[in-house]
Short mmCIF file of N, CA and C and ligand atoms in Angstrom, two decimals:
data_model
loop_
_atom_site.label_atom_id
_atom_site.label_comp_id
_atom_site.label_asym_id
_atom_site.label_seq_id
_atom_site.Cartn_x
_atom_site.Cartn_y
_atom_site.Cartn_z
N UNK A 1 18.80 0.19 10.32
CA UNK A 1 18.08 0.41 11.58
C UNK A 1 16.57 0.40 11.31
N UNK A 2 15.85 0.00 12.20
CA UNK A 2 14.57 -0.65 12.01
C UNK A 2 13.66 0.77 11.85
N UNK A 3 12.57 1.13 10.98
CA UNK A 3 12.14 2.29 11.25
C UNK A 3 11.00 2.58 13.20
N UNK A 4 11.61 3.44 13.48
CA UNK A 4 10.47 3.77 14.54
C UNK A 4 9.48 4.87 14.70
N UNK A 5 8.48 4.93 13.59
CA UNK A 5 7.72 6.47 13.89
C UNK A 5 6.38 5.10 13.06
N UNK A 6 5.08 5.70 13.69
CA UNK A 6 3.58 4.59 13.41
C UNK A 6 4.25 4.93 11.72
N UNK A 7 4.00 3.39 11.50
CA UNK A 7 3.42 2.86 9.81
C UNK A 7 1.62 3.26 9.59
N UNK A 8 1.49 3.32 8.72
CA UNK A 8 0.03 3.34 8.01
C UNK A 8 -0.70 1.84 8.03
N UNK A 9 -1.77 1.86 8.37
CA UNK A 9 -2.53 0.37 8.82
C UNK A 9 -3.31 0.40 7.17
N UNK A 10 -2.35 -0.64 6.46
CA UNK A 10 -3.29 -0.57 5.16
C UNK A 10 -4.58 -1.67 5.02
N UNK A 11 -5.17 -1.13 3.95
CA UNK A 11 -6.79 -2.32 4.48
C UNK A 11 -7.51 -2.02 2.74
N UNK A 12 -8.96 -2.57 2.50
CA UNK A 12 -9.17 -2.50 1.36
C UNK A 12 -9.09 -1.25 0.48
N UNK A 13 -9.16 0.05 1.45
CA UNK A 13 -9.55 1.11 0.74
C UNK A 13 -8.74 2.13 0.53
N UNK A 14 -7.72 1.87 1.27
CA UNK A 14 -6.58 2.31 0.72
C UNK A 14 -5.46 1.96 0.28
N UNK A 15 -5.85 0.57 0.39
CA UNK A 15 -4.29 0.27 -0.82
C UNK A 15 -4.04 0.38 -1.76
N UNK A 16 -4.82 0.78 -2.54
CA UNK A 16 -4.28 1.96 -4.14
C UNK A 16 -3.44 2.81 -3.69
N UNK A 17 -4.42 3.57 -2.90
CA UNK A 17 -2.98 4.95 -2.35
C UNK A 17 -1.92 4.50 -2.12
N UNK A 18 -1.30 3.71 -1.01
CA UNK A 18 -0.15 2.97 -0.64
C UNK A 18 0.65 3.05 -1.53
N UNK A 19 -0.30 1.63 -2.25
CA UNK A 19 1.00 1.25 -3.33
C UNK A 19 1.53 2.82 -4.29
N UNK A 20 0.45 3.50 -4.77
CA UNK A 20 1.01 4.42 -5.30
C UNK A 20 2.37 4.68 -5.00
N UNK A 21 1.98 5.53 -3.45
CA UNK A 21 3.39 5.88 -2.92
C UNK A 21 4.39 4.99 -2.91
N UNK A 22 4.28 3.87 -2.87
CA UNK A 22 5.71 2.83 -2.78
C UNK A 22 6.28 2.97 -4.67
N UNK A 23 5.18 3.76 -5.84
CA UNK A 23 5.85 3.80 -6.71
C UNK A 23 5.84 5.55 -6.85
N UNK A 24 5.75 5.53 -5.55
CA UNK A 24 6.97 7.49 -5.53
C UNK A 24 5.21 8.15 -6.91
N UNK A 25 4.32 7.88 -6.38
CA UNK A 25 3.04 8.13 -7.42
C UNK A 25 1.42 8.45 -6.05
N UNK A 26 1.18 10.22 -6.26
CA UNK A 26 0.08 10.36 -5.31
C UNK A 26 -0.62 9.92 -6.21
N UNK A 27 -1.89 9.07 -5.58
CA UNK A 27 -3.23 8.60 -6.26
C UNK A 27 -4.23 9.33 -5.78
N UNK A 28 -4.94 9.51 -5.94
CA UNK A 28 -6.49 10.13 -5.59
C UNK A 28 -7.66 9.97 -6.13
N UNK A 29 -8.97 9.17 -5.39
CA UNK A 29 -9.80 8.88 -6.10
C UNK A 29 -11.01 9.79 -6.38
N UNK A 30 -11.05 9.96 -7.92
CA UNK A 30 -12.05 10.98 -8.45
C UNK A 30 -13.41 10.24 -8.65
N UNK A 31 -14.42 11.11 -8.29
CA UNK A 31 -16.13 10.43 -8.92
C UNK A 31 -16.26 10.64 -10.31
N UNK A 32 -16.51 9.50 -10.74
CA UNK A 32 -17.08 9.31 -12.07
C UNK A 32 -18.34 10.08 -12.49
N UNK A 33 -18.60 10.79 -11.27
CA UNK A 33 -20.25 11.53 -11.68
C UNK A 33 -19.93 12.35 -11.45
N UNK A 34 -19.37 13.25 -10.33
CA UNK A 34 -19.28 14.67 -10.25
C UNK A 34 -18.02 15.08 -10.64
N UNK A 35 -17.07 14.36 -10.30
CA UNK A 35 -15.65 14.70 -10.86
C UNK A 35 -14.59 15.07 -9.64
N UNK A 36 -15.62 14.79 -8.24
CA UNK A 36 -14.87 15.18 -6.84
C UNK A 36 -13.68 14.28 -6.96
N UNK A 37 -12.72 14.76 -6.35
CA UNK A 37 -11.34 13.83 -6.01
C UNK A 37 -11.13 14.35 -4.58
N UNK A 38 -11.12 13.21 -3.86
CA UNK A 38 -11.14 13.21 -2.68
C UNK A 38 -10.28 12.46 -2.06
N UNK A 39 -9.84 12.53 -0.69
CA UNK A 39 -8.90 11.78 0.25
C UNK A 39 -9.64 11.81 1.57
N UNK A 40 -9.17 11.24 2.32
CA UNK A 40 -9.05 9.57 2.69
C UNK A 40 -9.83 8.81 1.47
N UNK A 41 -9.41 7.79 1.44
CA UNK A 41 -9.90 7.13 -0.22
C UNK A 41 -11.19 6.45 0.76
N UNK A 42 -12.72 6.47 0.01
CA UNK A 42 -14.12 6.12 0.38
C UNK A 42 -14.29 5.29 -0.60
N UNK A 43 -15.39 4.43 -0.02
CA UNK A 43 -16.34 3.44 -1.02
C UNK A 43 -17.48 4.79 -1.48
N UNK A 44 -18.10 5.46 -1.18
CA UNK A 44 -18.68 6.53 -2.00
C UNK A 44 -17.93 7.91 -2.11
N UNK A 45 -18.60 8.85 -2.80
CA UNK A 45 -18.57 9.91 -3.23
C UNK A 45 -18.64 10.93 -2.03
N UNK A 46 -18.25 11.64 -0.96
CA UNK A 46 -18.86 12.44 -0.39
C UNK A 46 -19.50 13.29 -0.77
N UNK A 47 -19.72 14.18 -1.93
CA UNK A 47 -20.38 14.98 -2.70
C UNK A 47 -21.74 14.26 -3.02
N UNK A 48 -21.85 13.38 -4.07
CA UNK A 48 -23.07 13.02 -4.58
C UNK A 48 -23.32 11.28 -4.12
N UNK A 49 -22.47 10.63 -3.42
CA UNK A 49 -22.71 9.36 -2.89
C UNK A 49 -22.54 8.47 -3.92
N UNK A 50 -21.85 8.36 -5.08
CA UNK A 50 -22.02 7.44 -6.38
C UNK A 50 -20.55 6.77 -6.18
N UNK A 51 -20.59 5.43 -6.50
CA UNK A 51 -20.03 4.64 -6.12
C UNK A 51 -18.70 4.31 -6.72
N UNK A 52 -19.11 4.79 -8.37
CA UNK A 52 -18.09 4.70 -9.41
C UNK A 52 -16.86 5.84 -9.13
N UNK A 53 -15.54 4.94 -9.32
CA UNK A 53 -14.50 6.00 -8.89
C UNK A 53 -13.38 5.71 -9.99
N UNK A 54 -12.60 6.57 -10.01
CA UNK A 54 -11.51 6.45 -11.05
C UNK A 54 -10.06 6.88 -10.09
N UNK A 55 -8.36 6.03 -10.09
CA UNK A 55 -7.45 6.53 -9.13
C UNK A 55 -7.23 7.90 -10.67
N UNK A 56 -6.87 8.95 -10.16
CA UNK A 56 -5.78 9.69 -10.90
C UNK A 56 -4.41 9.98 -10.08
N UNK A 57 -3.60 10.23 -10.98
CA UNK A 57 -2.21 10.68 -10.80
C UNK A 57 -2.39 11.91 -10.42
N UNK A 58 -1.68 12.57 -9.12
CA UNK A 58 -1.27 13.66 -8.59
C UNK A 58 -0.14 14.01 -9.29
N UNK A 59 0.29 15.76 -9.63
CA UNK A 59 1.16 16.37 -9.82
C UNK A 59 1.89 16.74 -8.79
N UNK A 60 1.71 16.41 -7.45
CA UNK A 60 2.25 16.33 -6.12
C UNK A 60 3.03 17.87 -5.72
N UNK A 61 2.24 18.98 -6.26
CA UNK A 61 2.29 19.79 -6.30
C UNK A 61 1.31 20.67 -5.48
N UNK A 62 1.34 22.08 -4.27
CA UNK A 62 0.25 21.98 -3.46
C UNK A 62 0.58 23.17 -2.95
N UNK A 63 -0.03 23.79 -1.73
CA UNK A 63 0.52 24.43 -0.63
C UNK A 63 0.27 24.34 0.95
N UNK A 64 0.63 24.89 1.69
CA UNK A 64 0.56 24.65 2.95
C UNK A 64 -0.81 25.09 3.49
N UNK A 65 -1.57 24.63 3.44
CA UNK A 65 -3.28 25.22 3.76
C UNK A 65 -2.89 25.78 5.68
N UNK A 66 -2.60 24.93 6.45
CA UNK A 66 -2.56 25.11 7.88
C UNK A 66 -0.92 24.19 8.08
N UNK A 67 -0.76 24.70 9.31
CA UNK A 67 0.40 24.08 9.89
C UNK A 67 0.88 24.49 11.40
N UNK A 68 1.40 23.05 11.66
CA UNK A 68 2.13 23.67 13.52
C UNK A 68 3.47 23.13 13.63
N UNK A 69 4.08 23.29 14.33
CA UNK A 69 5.41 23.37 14.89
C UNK A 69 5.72 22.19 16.13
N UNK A 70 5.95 21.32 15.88
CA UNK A 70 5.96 20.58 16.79
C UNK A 70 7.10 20.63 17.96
N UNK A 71 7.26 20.65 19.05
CA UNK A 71 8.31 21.07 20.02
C UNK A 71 8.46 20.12 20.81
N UNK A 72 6.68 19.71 21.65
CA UNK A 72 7.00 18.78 22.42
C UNK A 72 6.90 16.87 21.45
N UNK A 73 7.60 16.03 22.57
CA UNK A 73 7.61 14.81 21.75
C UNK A 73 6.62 14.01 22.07
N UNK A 74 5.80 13.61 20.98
CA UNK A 74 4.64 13.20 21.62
C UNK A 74 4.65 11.12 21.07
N UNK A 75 5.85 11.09 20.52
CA UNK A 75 6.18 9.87 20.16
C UNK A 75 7.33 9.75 20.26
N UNK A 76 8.16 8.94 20.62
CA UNK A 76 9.38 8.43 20.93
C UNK A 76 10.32 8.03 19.54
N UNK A 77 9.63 7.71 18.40
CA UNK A 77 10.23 7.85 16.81
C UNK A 77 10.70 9.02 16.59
N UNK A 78 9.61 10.44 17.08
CA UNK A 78 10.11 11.81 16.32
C UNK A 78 11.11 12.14 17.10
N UNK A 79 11.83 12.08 18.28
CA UNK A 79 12.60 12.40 19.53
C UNK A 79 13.33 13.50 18.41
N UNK A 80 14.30 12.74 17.55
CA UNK A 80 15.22 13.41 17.24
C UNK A 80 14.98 14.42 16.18
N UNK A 81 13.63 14.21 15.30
CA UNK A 81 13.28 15.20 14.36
C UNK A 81 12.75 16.91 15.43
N UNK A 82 12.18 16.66 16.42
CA UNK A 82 11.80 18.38 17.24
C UNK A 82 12.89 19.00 16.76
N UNK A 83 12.30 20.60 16.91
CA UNK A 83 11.18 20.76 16.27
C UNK A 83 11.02 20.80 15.00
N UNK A 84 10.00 19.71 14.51
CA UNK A 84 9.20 19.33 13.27
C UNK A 84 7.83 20.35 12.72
N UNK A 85 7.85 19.83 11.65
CA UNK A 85 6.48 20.61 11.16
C UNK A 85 5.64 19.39 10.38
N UNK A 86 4.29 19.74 11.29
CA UNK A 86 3.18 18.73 10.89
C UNK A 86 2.58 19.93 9.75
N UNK A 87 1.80 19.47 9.08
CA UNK A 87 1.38 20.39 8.22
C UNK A 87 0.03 19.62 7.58
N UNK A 88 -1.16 20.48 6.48
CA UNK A 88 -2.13 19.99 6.16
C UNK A 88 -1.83 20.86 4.64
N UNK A 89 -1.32 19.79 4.00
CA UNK A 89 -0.87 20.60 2.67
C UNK A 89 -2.25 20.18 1.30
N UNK A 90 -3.09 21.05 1.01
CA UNK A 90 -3.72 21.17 -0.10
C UNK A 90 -3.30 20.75 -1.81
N UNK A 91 -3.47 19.96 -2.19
CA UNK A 91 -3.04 19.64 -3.90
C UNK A 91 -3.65 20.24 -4.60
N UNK A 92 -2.88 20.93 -5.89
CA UNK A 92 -3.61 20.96 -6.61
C UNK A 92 -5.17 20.35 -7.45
N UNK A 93 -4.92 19.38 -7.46
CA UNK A 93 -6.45 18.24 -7.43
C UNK A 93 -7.43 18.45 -6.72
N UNK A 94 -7.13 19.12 -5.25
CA UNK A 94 -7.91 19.21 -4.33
C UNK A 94 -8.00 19.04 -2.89
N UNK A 95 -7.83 17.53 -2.97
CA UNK A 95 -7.40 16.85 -1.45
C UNK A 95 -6.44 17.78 -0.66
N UNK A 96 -6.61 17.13 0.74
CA UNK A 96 -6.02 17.85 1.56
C UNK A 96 -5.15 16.90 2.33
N UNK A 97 -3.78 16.59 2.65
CA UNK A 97 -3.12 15.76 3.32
C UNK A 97 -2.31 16.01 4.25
N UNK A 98 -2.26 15.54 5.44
CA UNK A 98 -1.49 15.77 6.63
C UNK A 98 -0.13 15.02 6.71
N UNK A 99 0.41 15.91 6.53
CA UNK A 99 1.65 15.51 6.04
C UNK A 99 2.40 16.42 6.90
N UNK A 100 4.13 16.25 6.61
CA UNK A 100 5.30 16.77 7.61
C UNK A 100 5.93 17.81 5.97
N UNK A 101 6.14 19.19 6.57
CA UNK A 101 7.25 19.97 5.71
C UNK A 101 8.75 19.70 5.70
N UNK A 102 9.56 19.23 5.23
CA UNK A 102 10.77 18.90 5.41
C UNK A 102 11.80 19.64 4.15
N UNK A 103 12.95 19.67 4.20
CA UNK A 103 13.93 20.42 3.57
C UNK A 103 13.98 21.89 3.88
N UNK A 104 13.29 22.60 5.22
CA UNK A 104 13.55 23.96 5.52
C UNK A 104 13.51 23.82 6.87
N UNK A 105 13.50 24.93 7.53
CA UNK A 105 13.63 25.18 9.37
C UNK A 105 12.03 25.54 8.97
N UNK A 106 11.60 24.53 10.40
CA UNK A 106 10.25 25.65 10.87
C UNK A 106 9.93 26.75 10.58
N UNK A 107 10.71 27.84 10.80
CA UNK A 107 10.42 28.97 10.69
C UNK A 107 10.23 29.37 9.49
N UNK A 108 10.51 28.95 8.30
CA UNK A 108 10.18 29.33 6.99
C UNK A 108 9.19 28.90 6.34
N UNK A 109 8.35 27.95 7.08
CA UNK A 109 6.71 27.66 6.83
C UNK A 109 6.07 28.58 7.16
N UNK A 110 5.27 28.57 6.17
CA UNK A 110 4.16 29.76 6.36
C UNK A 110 2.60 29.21 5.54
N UNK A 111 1.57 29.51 5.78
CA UNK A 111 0.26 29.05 5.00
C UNK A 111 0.67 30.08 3.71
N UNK A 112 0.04 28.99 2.68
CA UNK A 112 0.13 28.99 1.30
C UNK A 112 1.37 29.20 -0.05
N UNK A 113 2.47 28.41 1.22
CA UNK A 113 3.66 28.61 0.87
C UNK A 113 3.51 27.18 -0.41
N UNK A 114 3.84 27.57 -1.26
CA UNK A 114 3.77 26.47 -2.55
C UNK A 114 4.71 25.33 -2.39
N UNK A 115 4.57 23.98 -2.66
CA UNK A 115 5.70 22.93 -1.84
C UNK A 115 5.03 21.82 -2.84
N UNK A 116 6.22 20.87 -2.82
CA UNK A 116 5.85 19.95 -3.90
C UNK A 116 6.19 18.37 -2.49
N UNK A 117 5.88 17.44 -3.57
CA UNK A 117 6.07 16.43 -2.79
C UNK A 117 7.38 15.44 -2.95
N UNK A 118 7.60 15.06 -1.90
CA UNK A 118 8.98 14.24 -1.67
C UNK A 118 9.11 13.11 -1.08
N UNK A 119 9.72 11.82 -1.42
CA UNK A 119 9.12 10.69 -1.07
C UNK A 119 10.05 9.97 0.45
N UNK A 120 9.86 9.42 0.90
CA UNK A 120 10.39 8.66 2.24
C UNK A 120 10.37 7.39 2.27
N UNK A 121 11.23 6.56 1.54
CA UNK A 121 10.89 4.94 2.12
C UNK A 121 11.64 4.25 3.44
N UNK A 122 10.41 4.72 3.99
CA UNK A 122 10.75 4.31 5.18
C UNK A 122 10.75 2.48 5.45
N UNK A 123 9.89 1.63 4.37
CA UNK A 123 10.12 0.26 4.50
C UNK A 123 10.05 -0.45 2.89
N UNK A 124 10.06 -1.29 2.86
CA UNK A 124 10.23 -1.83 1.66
C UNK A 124 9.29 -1.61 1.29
N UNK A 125 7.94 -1.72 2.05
CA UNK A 125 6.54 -1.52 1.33
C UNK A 125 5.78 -0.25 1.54
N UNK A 126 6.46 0.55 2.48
CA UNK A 126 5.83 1.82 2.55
C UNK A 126 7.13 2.92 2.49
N UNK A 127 6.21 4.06 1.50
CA UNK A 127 7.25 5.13 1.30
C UNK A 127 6.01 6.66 1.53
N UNK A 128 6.45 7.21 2.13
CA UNK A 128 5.57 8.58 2.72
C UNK A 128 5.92 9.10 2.06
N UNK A 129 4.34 10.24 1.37
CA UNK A 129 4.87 11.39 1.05
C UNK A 129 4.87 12.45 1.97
N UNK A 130 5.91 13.05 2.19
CA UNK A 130 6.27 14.30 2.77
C UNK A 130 6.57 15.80 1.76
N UNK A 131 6.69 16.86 2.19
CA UNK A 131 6.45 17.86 1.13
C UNK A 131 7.64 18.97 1.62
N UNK A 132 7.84 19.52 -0.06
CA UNK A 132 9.18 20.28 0.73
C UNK A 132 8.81 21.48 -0.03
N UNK A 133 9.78 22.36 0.60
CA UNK A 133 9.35 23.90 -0.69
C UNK A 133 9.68 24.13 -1.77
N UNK A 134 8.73 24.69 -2.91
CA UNK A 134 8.74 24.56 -4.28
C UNK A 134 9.87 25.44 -4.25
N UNK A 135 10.92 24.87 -5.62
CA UNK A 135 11.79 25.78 -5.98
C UNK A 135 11.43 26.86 -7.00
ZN1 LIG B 1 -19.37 12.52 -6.74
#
């Protein structure tokens, strides 16, 4: 069955990340000058503006910084996932990613609940990371 929930619009600056995920691998690009690792992937530095970047490997390891409960359907893909949990889960590395909690009920999310990452291939060329709770 065909997937139905938005794909990711990939383009020059993030297709490192992508592909990562299609090899089940978070990337994140660090400054070569300050050492920031940051997400959404940039042509500069937000910290010091320097251009030079390096991908590293995520331990895809994190916690729940913020999160909501989704009830109503605000896309016709999630129909059957309500109620879902959108979430803004923090990595160890740093970055911060908006991502979905999955493998528990809503109700057992909580901020700074420790959760690792879990992969979704949803197409041949794209696989989401989604995050579940650390055992
Ligand atoms: Zn920097």
């Amino acid at each position: 069955m065909a997937y139905k929930k938005p794909l990711p619009r990939i383009n020059g600056d993030n297709r490192e990340f992508w592909e990562g995920c299609r090899n089940h691998e978070l990337k994140f690009q660090k400054c070569a000058s300050c050492g920031h690792v940051r997400f959404p992937p940039s042509l500069v530095c937000p910290r010091c503006l320097c251009r030079d970047v390096e991908w590293i490997a995520s331990a895809g390891a994190g916690k729940v910084y913020t999160y909501a409960v989704y009830h109503a359907v605000y896309h016709e893909g999630f129909r059957e996932d309500a109620p879902y949990v959108v979430a803004v889960v923090e990595l160890q590395e740093g970055p911060r990613l908006l991502t979905n909690i999955v493998g528990c009920s809503p109700d057992e999310v909580s901020c700074e609940m420790p959760v690792s990452v879990v992969w979704e291939d949803v197409t041949p060329d794209i696989s989401l990371p989604l995050f579940r709770p650390s055992v």
